[in-house]
Amino acid sequence: KYSPRKGTPAAAFKEQVVPPIKEKRSQFLIALAAALRQRYAAKFLGESLEVLLEEEVKVPPRLRLTIEGSLTKHKVPGACHGESAPEEQPQPNENSPNDQPGKYWAGYSDNYLRVTVPVLGNDSMAGRFVKVSLMTIDNEFLLGRIIENSRN
């Protein structure tokens, strides 16, 4: 939000925007930014992107179910938001790092999407590049699953 700063021409304006209007405008712009961010991210659902994992994150329980439910049902990356997956969907490999996720890591793709993925084990994933299939979006979370380790 805008706040007048001493010594600036704007601080000397006689007609200042009243705080309730500033707050309303601020909330509108925050909501608009969130909607645009979500719309942009939705364009990449079903795609595979390389992601540089940076940090372990806490995922709300409702999203843990989304990620784990998608994985236990062997969801195909292109089938999102309640679409039924085709019959010939691949079954996950027994050694897949996504079969029984324990921790969640987040990082960024090269197009600045923040992506969260489930991983197995206690090893740090910080600084690792992984190829991720983007599965679903929920507010601030773009959720995917690791389909291969890329480069380190």
Tab-separated table of N, CA and C in Angstrom:
chain	number	residue	atom	x	y	z
A	1	LYS	N	0.841	-1.188	0.000
A	1	LYS	CA	0.000	0.000	0.000
A	1	LYS	C	0.875	1.237	0.000
A	2	TYR	N	0.338	2.281	-0.527
A	2	TYR	CA	1.041	3.556	-0.551
A	2	TYR	C	0.974	4.211	0.828
A	3	SER	N	2.097	4.708	1.249
A	3	SER	CA	2.172	5.509	2.477
A	3	SER	C	2.973	6.754	2.153
A	4	PRO	N	2.481	7.931	2.563
A	4	PRO	CA	3.239	9.145	2.258
A	4	PRO	C	4.600	9.119	2.959
A	5	ARG	N	5.615	9.602	2.248
A	5	ARG	CA	6.955	9.687	2.828
A	5	ARG	C	7.357	11.153	2.920
A	6	LYS	N	7.851	11.505	4.086
A	6	LYS	CA	8.280	12.890	4.291
A	6	LYS	C	9.245	13.323	3.200
A	7	GLY	N	9.058	14.549	2.759
A	7	GLY	CA	9.965	15.125	1.775
A	7	GLY	C	9.624	14.806	0.333
A	8	THR	N	8.624	13.960	0.090
A	8	THR	CA	8.253	13.645	-1.296
A	8	THR	C	7.082	14.529	-1.708
A	9	PRO	N	6.965	14.833	-2.995
A	9	PRO	CA	5.844	15.658	-3.452
A	9	PRO	C	4.483	15.046	-3.096
A	10	ALA	N	4.355	13.722	-3.167
A	10	ALA	CA	3.071	13.073	-2.882
A	10	ALA	C	2.650	13.274	-1.427
A	11	ALA	N	3.596	13.362	-0.524
A	11	ALA	CA	3.262	13.556	0.893
A	11	ALA	C	2.610	14.916	1.125
A	12	ALA	N	2.889	15.869	0.250
A	12	ALA	CA	2.354	17.220	0.409
A	12	ALA	C	0.991	17.404	-0.265
A	13	PHE	N	0.519	16.413	-1.004
A	13	PHE	CA	-0.787	16.545	-1.657
A	13	PHE	C	-1.862	16.746	-0.601
A	14	LYS	N	-2.766	17.679	-0.867
A	14	LYS	CA	-3.845	17.946	0.076
A	14	LYS	C	-4.875	16.819	0.081
A	15	GLU	N	-5.164	16.267	-1.092
A	15	GLU	CA	-6.180	15.208	-1.188
A	15	GLU	C	-5.495	13.843	-1.178
A	16	GLN	N	-5.478	13.226	-0.020
A	16	GLN	CA	-4.908	11.889	0.127
A	16	GLN	C	-6.036	10.849	0.062
A	17	VAL	N	-5.720	9.659	-0.378
A	17	VAL	CA	-6.700	8.566	-0.396
A	17	VAL	C	-6.877	8.096	1.048
A	18	VAL	N	-8.124	7.968	1.460
A	18	VAL	CA	-8.406	7.581	2.846
A	18	VAL	C	-8.051	6.104	3.055
A	19	PRO	N	-7.645	5.747	4.278
A	19	PRO	CA	-7.204	4.365	4.550
A	19	PRO	C	-8.176	3.259	4.133
A	20	PRO	N	-9.499	3.393	4.356
A	20	PRO	CA	-10.384	2.290	3.927
A	20	PRO	C	-10.344	2.051	2.412
A	21	ILE	N	-10.207	3.112	1.637
A	21	ILE	CA	-10.141	2.962	0.174
A	21	ILE	C	-8.793	2.352	-0.212
A	22	LYS	N	-7.718	2.777	0.452
A	22	LYS	CA	-6.402	2.182	0.187
A	22	LYS	C	-6.446	0.684	0.455
A	23	GLU	N	-7.066	0.309	1.566
A	23	GLU	CA	-7.148	-1.104	1.942
A	23	GLU	C	-7.950	-1.890	0.913
A	24	LYS	N	-9.085	-1.338	0.474
A	24	LYS	CA	-9.930	-2.010	-0.516
A	24	LYS	C	-9.167	-2.193	-1.836
A	25	ARG	N	-8.467	-1.169	-2.275
A	25	ARG	CA	-7.689	-1.254	-3.517
A	25	ARG	C	-6.558	-2.273	-3.385
A	26	SER	N	-5.923	-2.267	-2.226
A	26	SER	CA	-4.833	-3.208	-1.984
A	26	SER	C	-5.343	-4.641	-2.046
A	27	GLN	N	-6.457	-4.925	-1.388
A	27	GLN	CA	-7.030	-6.267	-1.395
A	27	GLN	C	-7.436	-6.688	-2.806
A	28	PHE	N	-7.979	-5.752	-3.573
A	28	PHE	CA	-8.356	-6.042	-4.954
A	28	PHE	C	-7.132	-6.449	-5.776
A	29	LEU	N	-6.042	-5.697	-5.630
A	29	LEU	CA	-4.831	-5.989	-6.399
A	29	LEU	C	-4.182	-7.303	-5.961
A	30	ILE	N	-4.228	-7.605	-4.683
A	30	ILE	CA	-3.696	-8.883	-4.195
A	30	ILE	C	-4.494	-10.038	-4.790
A	31	ALA	N	-5.817	-9.931	-4.793
A	31	ALA	CA	-6.679	-10.975	-5.362
A	31	ALA	C	-6.459	-11.117	-6.867
A	32	LEU	N	-6.305	-9.996	-7.551
A	32	LEU	CA	-6.056	-10.023	-8.991
A	32	LEU	C	-4.730	-10.717	-9.287
A	33	ALA	N	-3.695	-10.392	-8.534
A	33	ALA	CA	-2.390	-11.029	-8.737
A	33	ALA	C	-2.482	-12.532	-8.517
A	34	ALA	N	-3.209	-12.960	-7.489
A	34	ALA	CA	-3.367	-14.396	-7.213
A	34	ALA	C	-4.107	-15.088	-8.361
A	35	ALA	N	-5.164	-14.462	-8.866
A	35	ALA	CA	-5.933	-15.049	-9.969
A	35	ALA	C	-5.088	-15.153	-11.239
A	36	LEU	N	-4.306	-14.131	-11.527
A	36	LEU	CA	-3.450	-14.160	-12.710
A	36	LEU	C	-2.340	-15.201	-12.569
A	37	ARG	N	-1.786	-15.323	-11.367
A	37	ARG	CA	-0.747	-16.321	-11.107
A	37	ARG	C	-1.324	-17.726	-11.315
A	38	GLN	N	-2.533	-17.957	-10.794
A	38	GLN	CA	-3.169	-19.266	-10.934
A	38	GLN	C	-3.506	-19.552	-12.397
A	39	ARG	N	-3.994	-18.559	-13.114
A	39	ARG	CA	-4.330	-18.744	-14.533
A	39	ARG	C	-3.080	-19.105	-15.336
A	40	TYR	N	-1.979	-18.423	-15.045
A	40	TYR	CA	-0.718	-18.708	-15.736
A	40	TYR	C	-0.265	-20.134	-15.434
A	41	ALA	N	-0.276	-20.525	-14.166
A	41	ALA	CA	0.176	-21.859	-13.765
A	41	ALA	C	-0.707	-22.940	-14.388
A	42	ALA	N	-2.006	-22.699	-14.486
A	42	ALA	CA	-2.939	-23.691	-15.029
A	42	ALA	C	-2.605	-24.044	-16.480
A	43	LYS	N	-1.982	-23.139	-17.211
A	43	LYS	CA	-1.602	-23.414	-18.599
A	43	LYS	C	-0.613	-24.568	-18.703
A	44	PHE	N	0.086	-24.870	-17.603
A	44	PHE	CA	1.137	-25.871	-17.632
A	44	PHE	C	0.716	-27.217	-17.026
A	45	LEU	N	-0.529	-27.327	-16.576
A	45	LEU	CA	-0.998	-28.598	-16.023
A	45	LEU	C	-0.911	-29.692	-17.087
A	46	GLY	N	-0.436	-30.847	-16.676
A	46	GLY	CA	-0.256	-31.949	-17.614
A	46	GLY	C	1.077	-31.913	-18.332
A	47	GLU	N	1.824	-30.834	-18.175
A	47	GLU	CA	3.130	-30.699	-18.812
A	47	GLU	C	4.222	-31.215	-17.878
A	48	SER	N	5.399	-31.432	-18.439
A	48	SER	CA	6.571	-31.801	-17.649
A	48	SER	C	7.567	-30.660	-17.709
A	49	LEU	N	8.048	-30.263	-16.539
A	49	LEU	CA	9.000	-29.172	-16.453
A	49	LEU	C	10.169	-29.573	-15.573
A	50	GLU	N	11.329	-28.998	-15.853
A	50	GLU	CA	12.468	-29.196	-14.977
A	50	GLU	C	12.360	-28.196	-13.830
A	51	VAL	N	12.553	-28.685	-12.610
A	51	VAL	CA	12.407	-27.862	-11.421
A	51	VAL	C	13.674	-27.975	-10.581
A	52	LEU	N	14.165	-26.845	-10.114
A	52	LEU	CA	15.286	-26.816	-9.174
A	52	LEU	C	14.688	-26.783	-7.780
A	53	LEU	N	14.821	-27.897	-7.045
A	53	LEU	CA	14.259	-27.966	-5.692
A	53	LEU	C	15.126	-27.160	-4.740
A	54	GLU	N	14.470	-26.408	-3.864
A	54	GLU	CA	15.188	-25.505	-2.977
A	54	GLU	C	14.992	-25.794	-1.503
A	55	GLU	N	13.749	-26.132	-1.109
A	55	GLU	CA	13.505	-26.271	0.327
A	55	GLU	C	12.391	-27.262	0.609
A	56	GLU	N	12.513	-27.887	1.791
A	56	GLU	CA	11.456	-28.746	2.271
A	56	GLU	C	10.324	-27.842	2.754
A	57	VAL	N	9.092	-28.237	2.461
A	57	VAL	CA	7.943	-27.401	2.829
A	57	VAL	C	6.898	-28.233	3.546
A	58	LYS	N	6.090	-27.553	4.329
A	58	LYS	CA	4.928	-28.165	4.961
A	58	LYS	C	3.765	-28.022	3.991
A	59	VAL	N	3.035	-29.100	3.813
A	59	VAL	CA	1.879	-29.094	2.926
A	59	VAL	C	0.646	-29.309	3.790
A	60	PRO	N	-0.373	-28.463	3.645
A	60	PRO	CA	-1.589	-28.637	4.438
A	60	PRO	C	-2.178	-30.033	4.241
A	61	PRO	N	-2.805	-30.604	5.268
A	61	PRO	CA	-3.364	-31.961	5.152
A	61	PRO	C	-4.281	-32.151	3.950
A	62	ARG	N	-5.081	-31.156	3.610
A	62	ARG	CA	-5.998	-31.317	2.475
A	62	ARG	C	-5.230	-31.502	1.165
A	63	LEU	N	-4.040	-30.903	1.071
A	63	LEU	CA	-3.242	-31.050	-0.139
A	63	LEU	C	-2.443	-32.338	-0.124
A	64	ARG	N	-2.065	-32.800	1.046
A	64	ARG	CA	-1.382	-34.094	1.137
A	64	ARG	C	-2.293	-35.166	0.559
A	65	LEU	N	-3.576	-35.068	0.852
A	65	LEU	CA	-4.511	-36.028	0.290
A	65	LEU	C	-4.588	-35.895	-1.222
A	66	THR	N	-4.555	-34.666	-1.709
A	66	THR	CA	-4.588	-34.456	-3.155
A	66	THR	C	-3.389	-35.115	-3.811
A	67	ILE	N	-2.206	-34.861	-3.276
A	67	ILE	CA	-1.002	-35.430	-3.875
A	67	ILE	C	-1.020	-36.941	-3.727
A	68	GLU	N	-1.219	-37.422	-2.510
A	68	GLU	CA	-1.156	-38.850	-2.277
A	68	GLU	C	-2.303	-39.571	-2.973
A	69	GLY	N	-3.482	-38.970	-2.978
A	69	GLY	CA	-4.607	-39.578	-3.673
A	69	GLY	C	-4.341	-39.704	-5.152
A	70	SER	N	-3.764	-38.679	-5.733
A	70	SER	CA	-3.435	-38.723	-7.154
A	70	SER	C	-2.441	-39.835	-7.431
A	71	LEU	N	-1.478	-39.991	-6.536
A	71	LEU	CA	-0.449	-40.997	-6.754
A	71	LEU	C	-0.967	-42.408	-6.522
A	72	THR	N	-1.775	-42.600	-5.501
A	72	THR	CA	-2.252	-43.945	-5.217
A	72	THR	C	-3.264	-44.407	-6.256
A	73	LYS	N	-3.906	-43.467	-6.918
A	73	LYS	CA	-4.831	-43.830	-7.993
A	73	LYS	C	-4.108	-43.913	-9.330
A	74	HIS	N	-2.792	-43.685	-9.328
A	74	HIS	CA	-1.970	-43.724	-10.538
A	74	HIS	C	-2.495	-42.764	-11.592
A	75	LYS	N	-2.723	-41.545	-11.173
A	75	LYS	CA	-3.279	-40.535	-12.063
A	75	LYS	C	-2.307	-40.226	-13.199
A	76	VAL	N	-2.826	-40.137	-14.372
A	76	VAL	CA	-2.040	-39.764	-15.536
A	76	VAL	C	-1.876	-38.254	-15.519
A	77	PRO	N	-0.663	-37.733	-15.804
A	77	PRO	CA	-0.439	-36.293	-15.719
A	77	PRO	C	-1.451	-35.450	-16.482
A	78	GLY	N	-1.948	-35.921	-17.619
A	78	GLY	CA	-2.877	-35.116	-18.399
A	78	GLY	C	-4.292	-35.115	-17.855
A	79	ALA	N	-4.594	-36.009	-16.922
A	79	ALA	CA	-5.939	-36.079	-16.369
A	79	ALA	C	-5.981	-35.303	-15.073
A	80	CYS	N	-6.553	-34.114	-15.098
A	80	CYS	CA	-6.586	-33.295	-13.889
A	80	CYS	C	-7.995	-32.793	-13.633
A	81	HIS	N	-8.184	-32.317	-12.415
A	81	HIS	CA	-9.450	-31.710	-12.003
A	81	HIS	C	-10.649	-32.616	-12.279
A	82	GLY	N	-10.529	-33.894	-11.857
A	82	GLY	CA	-11.674	-34.791	-11.927
A	82	GLY	C	-11.875	-35.493	-13.250
A	83	GLU	N	-11.021	-35.263	-14.245
A	83	GLU	CA	-11.156	-35.989	-15.495
A	83	GLU	C	-10.795	-37.444	-15.251
A	84	SER	N	-11.426	-38.345	-15.970
A	84	SER	CA	-11.062	-39.747	-15.803
A	84	SER	C	-9.831	-40.048	-16.643
A	85	ALA	N	-8.962	-40.869	-16.079
A	85	ALA	CA	-7.731	-41.237	-16.772
A	85	ALA	C	-8.025	-42.372	-17.748
A	86	PRO	N	-7.277	-42.438	-18.846
A	86	PRO	CA	-7.477	-43.525	-19.807
A	86	PRO	C	-7.144	-44.878	-19.183
A	87	GLU	N	-7.704	-45.957	-19.758
A	87	GLU	CA	-7.482	-47.310	-19.243
A	87	GLU	C	-6.013	-47.705	-19.265
A	88	GLU	N	-5.267	-47.290	-20.291
A	88	GLU	CA	-3.886	-47.726	-20.459
A	88	GLU	C	-2.893	-46.887	-19.649
A	89	GLN	N	-3.308	-46.405	-18.515
A	89	GLN	CA	-2.424	-45.579	-17.709
A	89	GLN	C	-1.274	-46.404	-17.143
A	90	PRO	N	-0.062	-45.822	-17.080
A	90	PRO	CA	1.083	-46.555	-16.569
A	90	PRO	C	0.995	-46.728	-15.063
A	91	GLN	N	1.449	-47.856	-14.568
A	91	GLN	CA	1.522	-48.098	-13.136
A	91	GLN	C	2.893	-47.633	-12.655
A	92	PRO	N	2.962	-47.056	-11.453
A	92	PRO	CA	4.250	-46.563	-10.995
A	92	PRO	C	5.222	-47.697	-10.711
A	93	ASN	N	6.480	-47.423	-10.922
A	93	ASN	CA	7.567	-48.334	-10.632
A	93	ASN	C	7.653	-48.536	-9.129
A	94	GLU	N	7.975	-49.756	-8.676
A	94	GLU	CA	8.084	-50.017	-7.239
A	94	GLU	C	9.105	-49.103	-6.574
A	95	ASN	N	10.119	-48.684	-7.323
A	95	ASN	CA	11.170	-47.839	-6.765
A	95	ASN	C	10.920	-46.358	-7.000
A	96	SER	N	9.739	-46.036	-7.488
A	96	SER	CA	9.432	-44.636	-7.776
A	96	SER	C	9.487	-43.807	-6.503
A	97	PRO	N	10.133	-42.622	-6.547
A	97	PRO	CA	10.206	-41.786	-5.349
A	97	PRO	C	8.854	-41.185	-4.982
A	98	ASN	N	7.817	-41.456	-5.751
A	98	ASN	CA	6.517	-40.859	-5.473
A	98	ASN	C	5.480	-41.847	-4.957
A	99	ASP	N	5.836	-43.124	-4.781
A	99	ASP	CA	4.852	-44.118	-4.378
A	99	ASP	C	4.250	-43.829	-3.010
A	100	GLN	N	5.086	-43.525	-2.030
A	100	GLN	CA	4.614	-43.268	-0.676
A	100	GLN	C	5.321	-42.024	-0.157
A	101	PRO	N	4.865	-40.867	-0.559
A	101	PRO	CA	5.588	-39.652	-0.189
A	101	PRO	C	5.623	-39.435	1.319
A	102	GLY	N	6.756	-38.951	1.781
A	102	GLY	CA	6.901	-38.651	3.194
A	102	GLY	C	7.136	-37.171	3.421
A	103	LYS	N	7.968	-36.586	2.576
A	103	LYS	CA	8.288	-35.172	2.693
A	103	LYS	C	7.908	-34.476	1.392
A	104	TYR	N	7.813	-33.177	1.487
A	104	TYR	CA	7.463	-32.377	0.315
A	104	TYR	C	8.528	-31.307	0.124
A	105	TRP	N	8.938	-31.127	-1.118
A	105	TRP	CA	9.951	-30.140	-1.458
A	105	TRP	C	9.370	-29.191	-2.494
A	106	ALA	N	9.834	-27.948	-2.451
A	106	ALA	CA	9.375	-26.940	-3.411
A	106	ALA	C	10.575	-26.297	-4.072
A	107	GLY	N	10.354	-25.873	-5.285
A	107	GLY	CA	11.381	-25.177	-6.046
A	107	GLY	C	10.737	-24.481	-7.219
A	108	TYR	N	11.578	-23.965	-8.102
A	108	TYR	CA	11.085	-23.184	-9.228
A	108	TYR	C	11.486	-23.803	-10.556
A	109	SER	N	10.573	-23.680	-11.529
A	109	SER	CA	10.863	-24.072	-12.899
A	109	SER	C	11.551	-22.893	-13.581
A	110	ASP	N	11.996	-23.112	-14.811
A	110	ASP	CA	12.673	-22.020	-15.522
A	110	ASP	C	11.715	-20.910	-15.949
A	111	ASN	N	10.405	-21.140	-15.835
A	111	ASN	CA	9.439	-20.080	-16.135
A	111	ASN	C	8.797	-19.546	-14.849
A	112	TYR	N	9.542	-19.674	-13.748
A	112	TYR	CA	9.203	-19.059	-12.457
A	112	TYR	C	7.960	-19.618	-11.777
A	113	LEU	N	7.603	-20.836	-12.089
A	113	LEU	CA	6.495	-21.476	-11.388
A	113	LEU	C	7.043	-22.143	-10.129
A	114	ARG	N	6.435	-21.880	-8.994
A	114	ARG	CA	6.826	-22.561	-7.758
A	114	ARG	C	6.056	-23.874	-7.707
A	115	VAL	N	6.792	-24.978	-7.676
A	115	VAL	CA	6.223	-26.314	-7.767
A	115	VAL	C	6.546	-27.082	-6.487
A	116	THR	N	5.559	-27.823	-5.968
A	116	THR	CA	5.732	-28.651	-4.781
A	116	THR	C	5.572	-30.110	-5.181
A	117	VAL	N	6.501	-30.957	-4.698
A	117	VAL	CA	6.473	-32.377	-5.031
A	117	VAL	C	6.686	-33.225	-3.782
A	118	PRO	N	6.075	-34.416	-3.751
A	118	PRO	CA	6.346	-35.353	-2.657
A	118	PRO	C	7.621	-36.140	-2.963
A	119	VAL	N	8.381	-36.476	-1.918
A	119	VAL	CA	9.584	-37.287	-2.087
A	119	VAL	C	9.659	-38.318	-0.966
A	120	LEU	N	10.398	-39.381	-1.210
A	120	LEU	CA	10.662	-40.403	-0.209
A	120	LEU	C	11.997	-40.120	0.448
A	121	GLY	N	12.173	-40.637	1.632
A	121	GLY	CA	13.470	-40.582	2.278
A	121	GLY	C	13.738	-39.286	3.001
A	122	ASN	N	14.884	-39.265	3.644
A	122	ASN	CA	15.279	-38.108	4.445
A	122	ASN	C	16.404	-37.315	3.817
A	123	ASP	N	16.857	-37.706	2.638
A	123	ASP	CA	17.947	-36.985	1.996
A	123	ASP	C	17.504	-35.588	1.582
A	124	SER	N	18.429	-34.671	1.654
A	124	SER	CA	18.137	-33.314	1.209
A	124	SER	C	17.998	-33.295	-0.311
A	125	MET	N	17.002	-32.605	-0.790
A	125	MET	CA	16.797	-32.448	-2.228
A	125	MET	C	17.244	-31.063	-2.688
A	126	ALA	N	17.745	-30.265	-1.759
A	126	ALA	CA	18.154	-28.895	-2.082
A	126	ALA	C	19.215	-28.908	-3.176
A	127	GLY	N	18.964	-28.096	-4.200
A	127	GLY	CA	19.920	-27.960	-5.289
A	127	GLY	C	19.807	-29.023	-6.362
A	128	ARG	N	18.834	-29.892	-6.269
A	128	ARG	CA	18.664	-30.944	-7.272
A	128	ARG	C	17.668	-30.511	-8.335
A	129	PHE	N	18.006	-30.818	-9.572
A	129	PHE	CA	17.080	-30.616	-10.678
A	129	PHE	C	16.313	-31.911	-10.884
A	130	VAL	N	14.994	-31.809	-10.995
A	130	VAL	CA	14.160	-32.972	-11.258
A	130	VAL	C	13.143	-32.615	-12.337
A	131	LYS	N	12.759	-33.608	-13.107
A	131	LYS	CA	11.692	-33.410	-14.083
A	131	LYS	C	10.393	-33.747	-13.381
A	132	VAL	N	9.445	-32.831	-13.465
A	132	VAL	CA	8.193	-32.949	-12.722
A	132	VAL	C	7.013	-32.889	-13.679
A	133	SER	N	6.071	-33.793	-13.469
A	133	SER	CA	4.809	-33.749	-14.181
A	133	SER	C	3.840	-32.950	-13.317
A	134	LEU	N	3.320	-31.847	-13.850
A	134	LEU	CA	2.420	-30.977	-13.090
A	134	LEU	C	1.018	-31.558	-13.101
A	135	MET	N	0.485	-31.767	-11.891
A	135	MET	CA	-0.769	-32.503	-11.768
A	135	MET	C	-1.976	-31.647	-11.422
A	136	THR	N	-1.835	-30.728	-10.487
A	136	THR	CA	-2.990	-29.943	-10.062
A	136	THR	C	-2.522	-28.641	-9.435
A	137	ILE	N	-3.441	-27.709	-9.322
A	137	ILE	CA	-3.138	-26.427	-8.693
A	137	ILE	C	-4.199	-26.165	-7.640
A	138	ASP	N	-3.760	-25.650	-6.519
A	138	ASP	CA	-4.667	-25.334	-5.426
A	138	ASP	C	-4.169	-24.052	-4.775
A	139	ASN	N	-4.843	-22.973	-5.021
A	139	ASN	CA	-4.444	-21.668	-4.498
A	139	ASN	C	-2.976	-21.386	-4.794
A	140	GLU	N	-2.138	-21.373	-3.758
A	140	GLU	CA	-0.734	-21.022	-3.929
A	140	GLU	C	0.134	-22.212	-4.315
A	141	PHE	N	-0.417	-23.424	-4.289
A	141	PHE	CA	0.379	-24.613	-4.543
A	141	PHE	C	0.155	-25.148	-5.947
A	142	LEU	N	1.241	-25.333	-6.683
A	142	LEU	CA	1.224	-26.052	-7.946
A	142	LEU	C	1.877	-27.394	-7.624
A	143	LEU	N	1.101	-28.456	-7.707
A	143	LEU	CA	1.542	-29.765	-7.244
A	143	LEU	C	1.887	-30.665	-8.410
A	144	GLY	N	2.965	-31.406	-8.228
A	144	GLY	CA	3.387	-32.330	-9.270
A	144	GLY	C	4.015	-33.560	-8.674
A	145	ARG	N	4.501	-34.425	-9.565
A	145	ARG	CA	5.233	-35.604	-9.103
A	145	ARG	C	6.509	-35.720	-9.919
A	146	ILE	N	7.544	-36.188	-9.259
A	146	ILE	CA	8.833	-36.349	-9.931
A	146	ILE	C	8.727	-37.520	-10.897
A	147	ILE	N	9.106	-37.282	-12.152
A	147	ILE	CA	9.102	-38.375	-13.114
A	147	ILE	C	10.521	-38.811	-13.459
A	148	GLU	N	11.513	-37.960	-13.184
A	148	GLU	CA	12.908	-38.388	-13.323
A	148	GLU	C	13.822	-37.355	-12.684
A	149	ASN	N	14.954	-37.855	-12.208
A	149	ASN	CA	15.995	-36.954	-11.718
A	149	ASN	C	16.708	-36.422	-12.950
A	150	SER	N	16.934	-35.145	-12.986
A	150	SER	CA	17.626	-34.553	-14.135
A	150	SER	C	19.115	-34.481	-13.823
A	151	ARG	N	19.625	-33.284	-13.740
A	151	ARG	CA	21.047	-33.090	-13.454
A	151	ARG	C	21.205	-32.579	-12.044
A	152	ASN	N	22.357	-32.745	-11.470
A	152	ASN	CA	22.601	-32.250	-10.104
A	152	ASN	C	23.525	-31.066	-10.117
